[in-house]
Coordinates of N, CA, C and O and ligand atoms in Angstrom, one line a residue:
P124 N 34.1 366.0 -95.2 CA 33.5 364.8 -94.5 C 34.6 363.8 -94.1 O 35.7 363.9 -94.6
P125 N 34.3 363.0 -93.1 CA 35.3 362.1 -92.6 C 35.7 361.0 -93.7 O 34.9 360.7 -94.6
D126 N 36.9 360.5 -93.6 CA 37.4 359.5 -94.4 C 36.8 358.1 -93.9 O 37.1 357.6 -92.9
V127 N 35.8 357.6 -94.7 CA 35.0 356.5 -94.3 C 35.9 355.2 -94.1 O 35.6 354.4 -93.2
E128 N 37.0 355.1 -94.8 CA 37.9 354.0 -94.6 C 38.6 354.0 -93.3 O 38.6 353.0 -92.5
S129 N 39.3 355.1 -93.0 CA 40.0 355.1 -91.7 C 39.1 355.2 -90.5 O 39.3 354.7 -89.4
L130 N 38.0 355.9 -90.7 CA 36.9 356.0 -89.6 C 36.4 354.5 -89.4 O 36.3 354.1 -88.2
G131 N 36.2 353.8 -90.4 CA 35.7 352.4 -90.3 C 36.7 351.5 -89.5 O 36.4 350.8 -88.6
R132 N 38.0 351.6 -90.0 CA 39.1 350.8 -89.3 C 39.1 351.2 -87.8 O 39.2 350.3 -86.9
A133 N 39.1 352.5 -87.5 CA 39.2 352.9 -86.1 C 38.0 352.4 -85.3 O 38.1 352.0 -84.2
T134 N 36.8 352.5 -85.9 CA 35.6 352.1 -85.2 C 35.5 350.6 -85.0 O 35.2 350.2 -83.9
W135 N 35.9 349.8 -86.0 CA 35.9 348.4 -85.8 C 36.9 348.0 -84.7 O 36.7 347.2 -83.9
T136 N 38.1 348.7 -84.7 CA 39.1 348.4 -83.6 C 38.5 348.7 -82.3 O 38.6 347.9 -81.4
F137 N 37.8 349.8 -82.1 CA 37.2 350.2 -80.9 C 36.1 349.1 -80.5 O 36.1 348.6 -79.4
L138 N 35.3 348.8 -81.4 CA 34.1 347.9 -81.1 C 34.6 346.5 -80.8 O 34.2 345.9 -79.8
H139 N 35.5 345.9 -81.6 CA 36.0 344.6 -81.4 C 36.8 344.5 -80.1 O 36.7 343.5 -79.3
T140 N 37.6 345.5 -79.8 CA 38.4 345.5 -78.6 C 37.5 345.7 -77.4 O 37.7 345.0 -76.4
T141 N 36.5 346.5 -77.5 CA 35.6 346.7 -76.3 C 34.8 345.4 -76.1 O 34.7 345.0 -74.9
A142 N 34.4 344.7 -77.1 CA 33.7 343.4 -77.0 C 34.7 342.4 -76.4 O 34.3 341.6 -75.6
A143 N 36.0 342.4 -76.8 CA 36.9 341.4 -76.3 C 37.2 341.5 -74.8 O 37.5 340.5 -74.2
Y144 N 36.9 342.7 -74.3 CA 37.2 342.9 -72.8 C 35.9 343.1 -72.1 O 35.9 343.5 -70.9
Y145 N 34.8 342.9 -72.7 CA 33.4 342.9 -72.1 C 33.4 341.8 -71.1 O 34.0 340.7 -71.3
P146 N 32.6 341.9 -70.0 CA 32.6 340.8 -69.0 C 32.0 339.5 -69.6 O 31.1 339.5 -70.4
E147 N 32.5 338.4 -69.0 CA 31.8 337.1 -69.4 C 30.4 337.0 -68.8 O 29.5 336.4 -69.5
A148 N 30.2 337.6 -67.7 CA 28.9 337.6 -67.0 C 28.5 339.1 -66.7 O 28.6 339.5 -65.5
P149 N 28.1 339.9 -67.7 CA 27.9 341.3 -67.4 C 26.7 341.5 -66.5 O 25.7 340.7 -66.6
S150 N 26.8 342.5 -65.7 CA 25.6 342.9 -64.9 C 24.5 343.5 -65.8 O 24.8 344.0 -66.9
P151 N 23.3 343.6 -65.2 CA 22.3 344.3 -66.0 C 22.7 345.7 -66.4 O 22.3 346.2 -67.5
T152 N 23.4 346.4 -65.6 CA 23.8 347.8 -65.9 C 24.8 347.8 -67.1 O 24.8 348.6 -68.0
Q153 N 25.8 346.8 -67.0 CA 26.8 346.7 -68.1 C 26.1 346.4 -69.4 O 26.4 346.9 -70.5
R154 N 25.1 345.5 -69.3 CA 24.4 345.1 -70.6 C 23.6 346.3 -71.1 O 23.7 346.5 -72.3
A155 N 23.0 347.1 -70.2 CA 22.3 348.2 -70.7 C 23.2 349.3 -71.3 O 22.9 349.9 -72.4
H156 N 24.4 349.5 -70.7 CA 25.4 350.4 -71.3 C 25.8 349.9 -72.7 O 26.0 350.8 -73.6
M157 N 26.1 348.7 -72.8 CA 26.5 348.2 -74.1 C 25.4 348.4 -75.2 O 25.7 348.8 -76.3
L158 N 24.2 348.1 -74.8 CA 23.1 348.3 -75.7 C 23.0 349.8 -76.1 O 22.7 350.1 -77.3
Q159 N 23.2 350.6 -75.1 CA 23.1 352.1 -75.4 C 24.2 352.5 -76.4 O 24.0 353.3 -77.3
L160 N 25.4 352.0 -76.1 CA 26.5 352.3 -77.0 C 26.2 351.8 -78.5 O 26.4 352.6 -79.4
L161 N 25.7 350.6 -78.6 CA 25.5 350.1 -80.0 C 24.3 350.8 -80.6 O 24.4 351.1 -81.8
H162 N 23.2 351.0 -79.9 CA 22.1 351.7 -80.5 C 22.3 353.2 -80.8 O 21.6 353.7 -81.6
A163 N 23.3 353.7 -80.2 CA 23.7 355.1 -80.5 C 24.3 355.2 -81.9 O 24.2 356.3 -82.6
L164 N 25.0 354.2 -82.3 CA 25.7 354.2 -83.6 C 24.9 354.6 -84.8 O 25.2 355.5 -85.6
P165 N 23.7 353.9 -85.0 CA 22.9 354.3 -86.2 C 22.4 355.7 -86.1 O 22.0 356.3 -87.2
Q166 N 22.4 356.3 -84.9 CA 22.0 357.7 -84.8 C 23.1 358.7 -85.1 O 22.9 359.8 -85.6
L167 N 24.3 358.3 -84.7 CA 25.4 359.3 -84.6 C 26.6 359.0 -85.5 O 27.4 359.9 -85.7
Y168 N 26.7 357.8 -86.0 CA 27.9 357.5 -86.8 C 28.0 358.4 -88.0 O 27.1 358.5 -88.8
P169 N 29.2 359.1 -88.1 CA 29.3 360.1 -89.2 C 29.6 359.6 -90.6 O 30.4 360.2 -91.3
C170 N 28.9 358.6 -91.0 CA 28.8 358.2 -92.4 C 27.4 357.7 -92.5 O 27.0 356.7 -92.0
S171 N 26.6 358.5 -93.2 CA 25.1 358.3 -93.0 C 24.6 357.0 -93.7 O 23.8 356.4 -93.1
H172 N 25.2 356.6 -94.8 CA 24.7 355.4 -95.4 C 25.2 354.2 -94.5 O 24.5 353.2 -94.4
C173 N 26.4 354.3 -93.9 CA 26.9 353.2 -93.0 C 25.9 353.1 -91.8 O 25.6 352.0 -91.4
A174 N 25.6 354.3 -91.3 CA 24.7 354.3 -90.1 C 23.3 353.7 -90.4 O 22.8 352.9 -89.6
D175 N 22.8 354.1 -91.6 CA 21.5 353.6 -91.9 C 21.5 352.0 -92.1 O 20.6 351.3 -91.7
D176 N 22.6 351.6 -92.8 CA 22.8 350.2 -93.0 C 22.9 349.4 -91.7 O 22.3 348.4 -91.5
L177 N 23.7 350.0 -90.8 CA 23.8 349.3 -89.4 C 22.5 349.3 -88.7 O 22.2 348.3 -88.1
G178 N 21.8 350.4 -88.8 CA 20.4 350.4 -88.1 C 19.5 349.3 -88.6 O 18.9 348.6 -87.8
A179 N 19.5 349.1 -89.9 CA 18.7 348.0 -90.5 C 19.2 346.6 -90.1 O 18.4 345.8 -89.7
R180 N 20.5 346.5 -90.1 CA 21.1 345.2 -89.6 C 20.7 344.9 -88.2 O 20.4 343.8 -87.8
M181 N 20.8 345.9 -87.3 CA 20.5 345.7 -85.9 C 19.0 345.4 -85.7 O 18.7 344.8 -84.7
Q182 N 18.2 345.9 -86.6 CA 16.7 345.5 -86.5 C 16.6 344.0 -86.9 O 15.8 343.3 -86.3
R183 N 17.3 343.6 -87.9 CA 17.1 342.2 -88.4 C 17.8 341.3 -87.4 O 17.2 340.2 -87.1
R184 N 18.9 341.6 -86.8 CA 19.6 340.7 -85.9 C 20.1 341.6 -84.7 O 21.2 342.1 -84.7
P185 N 19.3 341.7 -83.7 CA 19.6 342.6 -82.6 C 20.9 342.1 -81.9 O 21.2 340.9 -81.8
P186 N 21.6 343.1 -81.3 CA 22.8 342.8 -80.6 C 22.6 341.8 -79.4 O 21.6 341.9 -78.8
D187 N 23.5 340.9 -79.2 CA 23.4 339.9 -78.1 C 24.5 340.3 -77.1 O 25.7 340.1 -77.3
V188 N 24.0 340.9 -76.0 CA 24.9 341.4 -75.0 C 25.0 340.6 -73.7 O 25.4 341.0 -72.7
R189 N 24.5 339.3 -73.9 CA 24.4 338.5 -72.6 C 25.8 338.0 -72.1 O 25.9 337.7 -70.9
S190 N 26.8 338.0 -73.0 CA 28.2 337.6 -72.5 C 29.2 338.1 -73.5 O 28.9 338.5 -74.6
R191 N 30.4 338.1 -73.1 CA 31.5 338.5 -73.9 C 31.5 337.7 -75.2 O 31.6 338.2 -76.3
A192 N 31.4 336.3 -75.1 CA 31.4 335.5 -76.3 C 30.3 335.8 -77.2 O 30.5 335.9 -78.4
A193 N 29.1 336.0 -76.7 CA 27.9 336.3 -77.5 C 28.1 337.6 -78.2 O 27.8 337.8 -79.4
L194 N 28.6 338.6 -77.5 CA 28.8 339.9 -78.1 C 29.9 339.9 -79.2 O 29.7 340.5 -80.3
A195 N 31.0 339.2 -78.9 CA 32.1 339.1 -79.9 C 31.6 338.4 -81.1 O 31.9 338.9 -82.3
A196 N 30.7 337.4 -81.0 CA 30.2 336.7 -82.1 C 29.2 337.5 -82.9 O 29.3 337.5 -84.2
W197 N 28.4 338.2 -82.2 CA 27.4 339.1 -82.9 C 28.1 340.2 -83.7 O 27.8 340.4 -84.9
L198 N 29.2 340.7 -83.1 CA 29.9 341.8 -83.8 C 30.7 341.3 -85.0 O 30.7 341.9 -86.0
C199 N 31.3 340.1 -84.8 CA 32.0 339.5 -85.9 C 31.1 339.2 -87.1 O 31.4 339.5 -88.3
T200 N 29.9 338.7 -86.8 CA 28.9 338.4 -87.9 C 28.5 339.7 -88.6 O 28.4 339.8 -89.8
T201 N 28.3 340.7 -87.8 CA 27.8 342.0 -88.3 C 28.9 342.6 -89.2 O 28.7 343.0 -90.3
H202 N 30.2 342.5 -88.7 CA 31.3 343.0 -89.5 C 31.4 342.2 -90.8 O 31.7 342.7 -91.9
N203 N 31.2 340.9 -90.7 CA 31.3 340.0 -91.9 C 30.2 340.4 -92.9 O 30.4 340.3 -94.1
E204 N 29.0 340.8 -92.5 CA 28.0 341.2 -93.4 C 28.4 342.5 -94.1 O 28.2 342.6 -95.3
V205 N 29.1 343.4 -93.4 CA 29.6 344.6 -94.1 C 30.7 344.2 -95.0 O 30.7 344.7 -96.2
N206 N 31.6 343.3 -94.6 CA 32.7 342.9 -95.5 C 32.1 342.3 -96.8 O 32.6 342.6 -97.9
A207 N 31.0 341.5 -96.7 CA 30.4 340.9 -97.9 C 29.9 342.0 -98.8 O 30.1 341.9 -100.0
E208 N 29.2 342.9 -98.2 CA 28.7 344.0 -99.0 C 29.8 344.8 -99.8 O 29.5 345.3 -100.9
L209 N 30.9 344.9 -99.1 CA 32.0 345.7 -99.7 C 32.9 344.8 -100.5 O 34.0 345.3 -101.0
G210 N 32.6 343.5 -100.7 CA 33.5 342.7 -101.5 C 34.8 342.3 -100.7 O 35.8 341.9 -101.4
K211 N 34.8 342.4 -99.4 CA 36.0 342.1 -98.6 C 35.9 340.6 -98.1 O 34.8 340.1 -98.0
P212 N 37.0 340.0 -97.8 CA 37.0 338.6 -97.4 C 36.2 338.4 -96.0 O 36.3 339.3 -95.2
T213 N 35.7 337.2 -95.9 CA 35.0 336.9 -94.6 C 36.1 336.6 -93.6 O 37.1 335.9 -93.9
F214 N 35.9 337.1 -92.4 CA 36.9 336.9 -91.3 C 36.4 335.6 -90.5 O 35.2 335.5 -90.3
D215 N 37.3 334.7 -90.1 CA 37.0 333.5 -89.3 C 36.7 333.9 -87.9 O 37.6 334.3 -87.1
C216 N 35.4 333.8 -87.5 CA 35.0 334.3 -86.2 C 35.6 333.4 -85.1 O 35.6 333.9 -83.9
G217 N 36.1 332.3 -85.4 CA 36.8 331.5 -84.4 C 38.2 332.1 -84.0 O 38.8 331.7 -83.0
R218 N 38.6 333.1 -84.7 CA 39.9 333.8 -84.4 C 39.8 335.2 -83.9 O 40.7 335.9 -83.8
V219 N 38.5 335.5 -83.4 CA 38.3 336.8 -83.0 C 39.1 337.2 -81.7 O 39.6 338.3 -81.6
D220 N 39.2 336.2 -80.8 CA 40.0 336.5 -79.6 C 41.5 336.7 -79.9 O 42.2 337.5 -79.3
E221 N 41.9 335.8 -80.8 CA 43.3 335.9 -81.2 C 43.6 337.3 -81.8 O 44.7 337.9 -81.5
R222 N 42.7 337.8 -82.6 CA 42.9 339.0 -83.3 C 42.8 340.2 -82.3 O 43.6 341.2 -82.4
W223 N 41.8 340.2 -81.4 CA 41.4 341.4 -80.7 C 41.7 341.3 -79.2 O 41.5 342.3 -78.5
R224 N 42.2 340.1 -78.7 CA 42.4 340.0 -77.2 C 43.7 339.3 -76.9 O 44.5 339.9 -76.2
D225 N 43.9 338.1 -77.3 CA 45.0 337.3 -76.8 C 46.3 337.5 -77.6 O 47.3 337.2 -77.1
G226 N 46.1 337.9 -78.9 CA 47.3 337.9 -79.8 C 47.6 336.5 -80.3 O 47.0 335.6 -79.8
P227 N 48.4 336.4 -81.3 CA 48.6 335.1 -81.9 C 49.3 334.2 -80.9 O 50.2 334.6 -80.1
R228 N 49.0 332.9 -81.0 CA 49.7 331.8 -80.2 C 50.7 331.2 -81.1 O 50.5 331.0 -82.3
D229 N 51.9 330.8 -80.5 CA 52.8 330.0 -81.3 C 53.6 329.1 -80.3 O 53.3 328.9 -79.2
Ligands
FAD971 P1 38.1 346.8 -91.8 O1 36.9 346.2 -92.3 O2 38.0 348.2 -91.2 O3 38.6 345.8 -90.6 C1 39.7 346.1 -89.7 C2 40.3 344.8 -89.2 O4 39.4 344.1 -88.5 C3 40.8 343.9 -90.4 O5 42.0 344.2 -90.8 C4 40.7 342.5 -89.7 O6 41.9 342.3 -89.0 C5 39.6 342.7 -88.7 N1 38.3 342.1 -89.1 C6 37.8 342.1 -90.4 N2 36.6 341.5 -90.4 C7 36.4 341.1 -89.1 C8 35.3 340.5 -88.4 N3 34.2 340.1 -89.1 N4 35.3 340.3 -87.1 C9 36.4 340.7 -86.4 N5 37.5 341.3 -87.0 C10 37.5 341.5 -88.3 N6 32.3 351.4 -95.6 C11 31.6 351.5 -96.7 O7 32.2 351.8 -97.8 N7 30.2 351.4 -96.8 C12 29.5 351.1 -95.7 O8 28.3 351.0 -95.7 C13 30.2 350.9 -94.4 N8 29.5 350.6 -93.3 C14 30.2 350.5 -92.1 C15 29.5 350.3 -91.0 C16 30.2 350.3 -89.7 C17 29.4 350.1 -88.5 C18 31.6 350.5 -89.7 C19 32.3 350.5 -88.4 C20 32.3 350.7 -90.8 C21 31.6 350.7 -92.1 N9 32.3 350.9 -93.3 C22 31.6 351.1 -94.4 C23 33.8 350.9 -93.3 C24 34.4 349.5 -93.7 O9 33.7 348.5 -92.9 C25 35.9 349.3 -93.4 O10 36.1 349.7 -92.1 C26 36.8 350.2 -94.3 O11 36.4 349.9 -95.7 C27 38.2 349.8 -94.1 O12 38.4 348.4 -94.4 P2 39.7 347.6 -94.0 O13 39.8 346.6 -95.2 O14 40.8 348.4 -93.6 O15 39.3 346.6 -92.8

């Protein structure tokens, strides 16, 4: 079976990076593609309890694909819910662009 830790790190990297470069004003087609990508995860993600968990979260708080900022915030909140469940620290969602798009400022 896959290593849930490295699979998780790789998947969060993919998802946060994709959200960071998602359009500010996505077209209806781009929104539909993002929704398809996210809704495929609870079906296909190769860690079945993670997948079930994510599916339940997405039912409670559906993905917001209306803009880059909305998607990045939705994903950060979702990742923080998983962090909380795993006893990991909460990430400051105000720093999501710095982490996944712009890099640190100094
Ligand atoms: P990760 O949580 O993988 O985070 C990687 C990096 O992302 C961090 O170093 C940090 O820089 C950044 N980051 C952290 N939080 C946020 C945030 N909120 N917003 C933006 N960036 C952030 N593991 C389980 O054991 N059980 C599960 O049920 C489970 N469910 C998962 C569901 C999904 C959809 C995914 C993608 C992963 C899941 N995992 C689960 C794996 C788990 O979330 C971690 O990826 C894994 O434990 C490795 O953790 P890590 O400490 O290296 O950092």
